[in-house]
Short mmCIF file of C-alpha atoms in Angstrom, two decimals:
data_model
loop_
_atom_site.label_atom_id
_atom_site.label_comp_id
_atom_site.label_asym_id
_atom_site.label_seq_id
_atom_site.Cartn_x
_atom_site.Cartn_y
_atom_site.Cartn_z
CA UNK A 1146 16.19 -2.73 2.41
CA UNK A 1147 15.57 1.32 3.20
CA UNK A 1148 11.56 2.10 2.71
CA UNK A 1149 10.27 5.06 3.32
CA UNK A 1150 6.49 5.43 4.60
CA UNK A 1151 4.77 8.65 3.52
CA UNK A 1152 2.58 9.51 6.88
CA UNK A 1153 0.37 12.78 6.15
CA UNK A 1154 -3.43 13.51 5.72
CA UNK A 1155 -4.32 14.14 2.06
CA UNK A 1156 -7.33 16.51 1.64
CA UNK A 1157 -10.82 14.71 0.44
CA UNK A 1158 -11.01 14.89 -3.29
CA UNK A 1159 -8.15 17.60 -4.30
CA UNK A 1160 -5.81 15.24 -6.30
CA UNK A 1161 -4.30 18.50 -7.63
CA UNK A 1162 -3.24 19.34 -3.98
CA UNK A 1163 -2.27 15.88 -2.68
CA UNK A 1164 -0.01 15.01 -5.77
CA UNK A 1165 1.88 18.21 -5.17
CA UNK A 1166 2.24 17.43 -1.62
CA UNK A 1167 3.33 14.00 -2.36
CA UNK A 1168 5.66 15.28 -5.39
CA UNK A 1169 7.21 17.53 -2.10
CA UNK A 1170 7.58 14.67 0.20
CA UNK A 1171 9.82 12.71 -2.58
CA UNK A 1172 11.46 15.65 -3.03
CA UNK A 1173 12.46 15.66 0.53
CA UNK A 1174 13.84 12.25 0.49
CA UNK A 1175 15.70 12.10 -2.88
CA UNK A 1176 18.86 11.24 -1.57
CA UNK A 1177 18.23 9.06 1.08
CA UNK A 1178 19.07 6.00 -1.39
CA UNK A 1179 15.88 3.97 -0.02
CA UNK A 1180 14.69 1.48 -2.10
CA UNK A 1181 11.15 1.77 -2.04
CA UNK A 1182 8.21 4.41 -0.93
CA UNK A 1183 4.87 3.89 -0.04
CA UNK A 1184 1.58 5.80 0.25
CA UNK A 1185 -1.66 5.80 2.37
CA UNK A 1186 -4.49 4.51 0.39
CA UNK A 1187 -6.36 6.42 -1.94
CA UNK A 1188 -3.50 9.38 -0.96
CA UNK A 1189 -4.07 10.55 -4.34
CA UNK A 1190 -7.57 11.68 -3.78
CA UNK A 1191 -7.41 12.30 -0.22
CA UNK A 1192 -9.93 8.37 0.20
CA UNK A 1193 -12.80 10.78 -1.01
CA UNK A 1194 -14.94 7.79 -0.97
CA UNK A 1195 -16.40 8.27 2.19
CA UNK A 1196 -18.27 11.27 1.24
CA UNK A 1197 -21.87 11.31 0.76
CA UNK A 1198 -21.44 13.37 -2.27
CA UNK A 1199 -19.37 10.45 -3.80
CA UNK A 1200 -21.32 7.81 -5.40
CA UNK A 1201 -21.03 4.60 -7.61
CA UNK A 1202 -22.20 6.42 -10.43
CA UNK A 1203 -19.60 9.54 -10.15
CA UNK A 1204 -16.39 7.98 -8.19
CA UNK A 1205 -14.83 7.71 -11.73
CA UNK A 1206 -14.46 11.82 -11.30
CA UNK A 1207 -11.37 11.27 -8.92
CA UNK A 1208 -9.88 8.40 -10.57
CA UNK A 1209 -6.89 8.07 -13.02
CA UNK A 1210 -5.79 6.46 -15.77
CA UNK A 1211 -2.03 5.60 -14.59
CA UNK A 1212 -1.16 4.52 -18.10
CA UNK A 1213 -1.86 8.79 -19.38
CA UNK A 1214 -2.26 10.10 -16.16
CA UNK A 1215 0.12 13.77 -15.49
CA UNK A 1216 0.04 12.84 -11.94
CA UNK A 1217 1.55 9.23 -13.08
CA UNK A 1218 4.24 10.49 -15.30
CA UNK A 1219 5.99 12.69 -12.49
CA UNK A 1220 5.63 9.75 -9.98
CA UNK A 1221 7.89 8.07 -12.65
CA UNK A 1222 10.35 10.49 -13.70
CA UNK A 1223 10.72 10.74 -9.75
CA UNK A 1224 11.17 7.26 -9.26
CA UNK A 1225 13.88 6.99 -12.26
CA UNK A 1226 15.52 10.29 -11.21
CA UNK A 1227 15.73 8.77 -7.33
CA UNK A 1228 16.24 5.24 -8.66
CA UNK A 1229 13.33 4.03 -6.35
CA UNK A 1230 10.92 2.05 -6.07
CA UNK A 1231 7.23 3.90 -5.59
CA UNK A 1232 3.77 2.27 -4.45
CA UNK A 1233 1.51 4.63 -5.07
CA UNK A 1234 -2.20 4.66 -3.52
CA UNK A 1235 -4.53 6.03 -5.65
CA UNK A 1236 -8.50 5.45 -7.93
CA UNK A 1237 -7.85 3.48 -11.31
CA UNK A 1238 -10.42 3.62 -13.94
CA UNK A 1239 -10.73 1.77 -17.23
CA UNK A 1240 -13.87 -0.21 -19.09
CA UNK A 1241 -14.17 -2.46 -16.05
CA UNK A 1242 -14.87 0.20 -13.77
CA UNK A 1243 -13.45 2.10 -10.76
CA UNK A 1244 -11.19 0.67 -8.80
CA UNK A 1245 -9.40 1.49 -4.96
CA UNK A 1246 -5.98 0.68 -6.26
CA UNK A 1247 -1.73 0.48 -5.43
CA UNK A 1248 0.33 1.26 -8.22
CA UNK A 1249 4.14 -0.42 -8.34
CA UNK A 1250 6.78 1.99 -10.17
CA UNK A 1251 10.09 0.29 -10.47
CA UNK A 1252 13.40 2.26 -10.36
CA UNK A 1253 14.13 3.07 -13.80
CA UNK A 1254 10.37 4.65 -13.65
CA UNK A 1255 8.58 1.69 -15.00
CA UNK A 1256 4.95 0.94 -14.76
CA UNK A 1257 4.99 -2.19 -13.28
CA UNK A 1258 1.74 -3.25 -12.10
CA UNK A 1259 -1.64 -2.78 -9.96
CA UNK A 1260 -3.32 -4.49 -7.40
CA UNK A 1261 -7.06 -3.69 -6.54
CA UNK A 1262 -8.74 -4.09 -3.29
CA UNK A 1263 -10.46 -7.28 -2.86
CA UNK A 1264 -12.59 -6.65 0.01
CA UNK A 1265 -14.66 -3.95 -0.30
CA UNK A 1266 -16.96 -2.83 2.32
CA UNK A 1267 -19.54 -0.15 3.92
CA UNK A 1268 -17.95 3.03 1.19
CA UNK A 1269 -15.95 1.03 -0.39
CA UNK A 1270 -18.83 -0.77 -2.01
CA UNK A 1271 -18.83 1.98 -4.62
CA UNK A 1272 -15.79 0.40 -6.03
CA UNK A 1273 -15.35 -2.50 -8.43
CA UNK A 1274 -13.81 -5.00 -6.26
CA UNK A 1275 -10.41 -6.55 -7.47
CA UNK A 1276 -10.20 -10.29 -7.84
CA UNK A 1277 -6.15 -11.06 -7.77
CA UNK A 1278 -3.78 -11.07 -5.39
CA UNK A 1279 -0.96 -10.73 -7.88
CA UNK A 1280 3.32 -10.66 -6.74
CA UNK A 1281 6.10 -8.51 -7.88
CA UNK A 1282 9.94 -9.84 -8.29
CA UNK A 1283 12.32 -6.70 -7.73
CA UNK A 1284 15.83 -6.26 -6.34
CA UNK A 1285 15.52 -6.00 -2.88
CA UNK A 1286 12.91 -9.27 -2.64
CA UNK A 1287 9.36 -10.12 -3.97
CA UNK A 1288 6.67 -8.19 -2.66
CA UNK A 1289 3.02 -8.43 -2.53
CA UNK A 1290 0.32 -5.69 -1.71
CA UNK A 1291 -3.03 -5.23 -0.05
CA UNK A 1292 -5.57 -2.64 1.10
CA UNK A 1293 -6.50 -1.61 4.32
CA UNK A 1294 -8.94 -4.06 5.15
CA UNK A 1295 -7.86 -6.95 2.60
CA UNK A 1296 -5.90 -7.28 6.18
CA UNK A 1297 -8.19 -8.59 8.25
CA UNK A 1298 -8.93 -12.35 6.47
CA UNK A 1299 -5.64 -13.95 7.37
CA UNK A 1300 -5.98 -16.01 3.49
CA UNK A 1301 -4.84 -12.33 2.04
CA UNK A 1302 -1.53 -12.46 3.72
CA UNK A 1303 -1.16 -16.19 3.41
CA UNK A 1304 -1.83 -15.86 -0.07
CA UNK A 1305 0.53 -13.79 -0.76
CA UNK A 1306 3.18 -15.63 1.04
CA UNK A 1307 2.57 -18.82 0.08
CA UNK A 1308 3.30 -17.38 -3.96
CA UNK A 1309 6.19 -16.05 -2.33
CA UNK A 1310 6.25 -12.61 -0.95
CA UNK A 1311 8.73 -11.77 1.25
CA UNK A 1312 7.19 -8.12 1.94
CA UNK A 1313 3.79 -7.12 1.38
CA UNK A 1314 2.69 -3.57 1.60
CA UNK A 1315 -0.56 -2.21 3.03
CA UNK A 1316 -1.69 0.98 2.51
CA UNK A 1317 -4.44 1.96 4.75
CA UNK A 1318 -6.65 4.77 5.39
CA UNK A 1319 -8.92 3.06 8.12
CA UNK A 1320 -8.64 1.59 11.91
CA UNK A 1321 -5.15 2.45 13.60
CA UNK A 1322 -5.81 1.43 16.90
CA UNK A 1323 -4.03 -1.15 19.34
CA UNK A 1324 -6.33 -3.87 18.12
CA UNK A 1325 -4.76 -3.25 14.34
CA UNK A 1326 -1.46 -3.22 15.88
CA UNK A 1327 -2.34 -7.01 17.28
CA UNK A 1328 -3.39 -7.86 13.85
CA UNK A 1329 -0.89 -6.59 12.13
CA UNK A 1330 1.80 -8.67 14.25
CA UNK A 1331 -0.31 -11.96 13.76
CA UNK A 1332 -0.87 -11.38 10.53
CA UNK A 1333 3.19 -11.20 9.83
CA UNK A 1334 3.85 -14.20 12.19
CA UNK A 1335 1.05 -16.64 10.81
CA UNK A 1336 2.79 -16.06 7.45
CA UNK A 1337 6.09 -15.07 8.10
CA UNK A 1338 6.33 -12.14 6.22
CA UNK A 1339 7.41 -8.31 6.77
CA UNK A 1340 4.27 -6.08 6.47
CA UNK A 1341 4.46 -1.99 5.90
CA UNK A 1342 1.11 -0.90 7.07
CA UNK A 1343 1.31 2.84 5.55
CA UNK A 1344 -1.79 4.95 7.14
CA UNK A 1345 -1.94 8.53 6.36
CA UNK A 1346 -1.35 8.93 10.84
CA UNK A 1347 0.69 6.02 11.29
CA UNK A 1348 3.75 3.66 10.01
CA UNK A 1349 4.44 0.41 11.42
CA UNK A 1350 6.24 -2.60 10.40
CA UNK A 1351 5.86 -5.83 11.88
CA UNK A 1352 8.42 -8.79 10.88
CA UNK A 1353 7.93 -12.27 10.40
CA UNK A 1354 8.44 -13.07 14.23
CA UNK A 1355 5.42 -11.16 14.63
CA UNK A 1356 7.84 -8.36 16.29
CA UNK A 1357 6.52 -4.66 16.06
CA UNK A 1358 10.01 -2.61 14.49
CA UNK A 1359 8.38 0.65 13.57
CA UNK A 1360 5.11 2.00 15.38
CA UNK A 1361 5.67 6.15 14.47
CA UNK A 1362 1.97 7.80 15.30
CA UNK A 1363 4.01 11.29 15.54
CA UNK A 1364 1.94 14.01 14.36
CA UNK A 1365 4.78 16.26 13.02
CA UNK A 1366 6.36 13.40 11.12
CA UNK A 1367 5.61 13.24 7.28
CA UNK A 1368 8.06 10.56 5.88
CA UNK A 1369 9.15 7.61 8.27
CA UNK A 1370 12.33 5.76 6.97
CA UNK A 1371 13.41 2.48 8.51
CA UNK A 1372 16.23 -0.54 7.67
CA UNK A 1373 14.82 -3.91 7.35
CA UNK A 1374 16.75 -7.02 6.97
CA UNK A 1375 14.50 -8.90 4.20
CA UNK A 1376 16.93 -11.66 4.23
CA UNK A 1377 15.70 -13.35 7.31
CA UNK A 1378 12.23 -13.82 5.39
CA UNK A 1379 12.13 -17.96 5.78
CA UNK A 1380 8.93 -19.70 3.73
CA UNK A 1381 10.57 -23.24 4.13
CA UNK A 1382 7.87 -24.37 6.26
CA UNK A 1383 4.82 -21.91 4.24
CA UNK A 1384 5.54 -23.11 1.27
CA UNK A 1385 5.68 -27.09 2.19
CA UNK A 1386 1.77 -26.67 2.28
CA UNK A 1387 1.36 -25.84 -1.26
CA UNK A 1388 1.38 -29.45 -2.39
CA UNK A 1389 -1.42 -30.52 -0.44
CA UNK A 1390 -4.22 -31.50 -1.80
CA UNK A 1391 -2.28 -32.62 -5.54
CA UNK A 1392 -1.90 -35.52 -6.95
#
């Protein structure tokens, strides 16, 4: 599979701004034939939630509603037009409350699905926390998502693979560093799994050997496309565990 990992700095709050960046980006890549693209987290609103002037009472001001959302409907006429795949990082709201969400648009354009951060920490205490860790069947394999630190319990990824994921993409807006990278590959190899860690200043992939096959921190790089072989994804021995424990 060809995925495409959009690494740029969205500016804090301006979702006016970062969507037309992001519309530009696609743009840019239209006819690479990739079969999926992936944001930071929160790229839609630049992961405003670290400012002060952002609070649990008025984070709802830089969230969407994906189902009406402008911003929304060109991400899928994009994503039909490109026949691509799109996970989109972004601030859902609805009755339940404000949520630091991934949206999945399949290629004919299709609103697929959500998934919203589980663990939610220091900021990110001003969102509602999600409480599934749902998968997605496509073409090119079943996938699973998480956010930024959702990485760091190992039962997110094991989740996740044990249902079946083959790939599970993380966008991220938080740590980077060589100790993430460590993670990251321990994370895929505990699991067996391909990971896309998307972070507005860094793409990396690590494989279900816990191999490292993309690490671009290149500041004058915007869109990172790499070839993975999803094939060689292997839950034989993962998913022997899931009868343990029944009857």
């Amino acid at each position: 599979m060809r995925i495409a990992q959009i690494k740029y700095v969205p500016t804090k709050g301006n979702l006016k701004e970062n969507h037309q960046i992001l519309m530009e980006l696609l743009e840019s890549v239209s006819t690479e034939s990739l079969d999926v693209v992936v944001t930071p987290e929160c790229f839609l609103d630049g992961y405003v939630c670290t400012e002060k002037y952002v609070t649990k009472d008025n984070i709802h001001e830089w969230a969407i509603d994906p189902r009406s959302s402008t911003f929304t409907m060109d991400i899928s006429a994009w994503a039909e037009s490109s026949g691509t795949w799109v996970i989109l990082g972004c601030m859902r709201h609805d009755a339940t409350g404000t949520y630091n969400t991934s949206l999945a648009f399949d290629r004919n354009g299709g609103f697929v699905g959500v998934y919203d951060k589980i663990h939610c920490q220091t900021h990110d205490k001003k969102f509602t926390p999600g409480n599934s860790l749902p998968i997605f069947d496509s073409d090119f394999g079943t996938f699973g998502m998480m956010i930024c630190a959702d990485r760091r319990w190992p039962e997110t990824v094991r989740t996740l693979s044990l249902k079946g994921a083959e790939i599970i993409f993380n966008p991220s807006y938080g740590m980077h560093d060589d100790k993430n990278l460590r993670m990251m590959q321990t994370r895929s190899y505990e699991s067996e799994v391909f990971i896309a860690f998307t972070h507005p200043q860094q793409s990396l992939i690590t494989d279900p050997m816990g191999n490292i096959l993309v690490n671009n921190e290149e500041q004058k790089k915007s869109v990172v496309i790499s070839e993975i072989d999803i094939s060689i994804v292997n839950h034989s021995q993962s998913c022997s565990f899931r009868g343990i424990g029944s009857s």
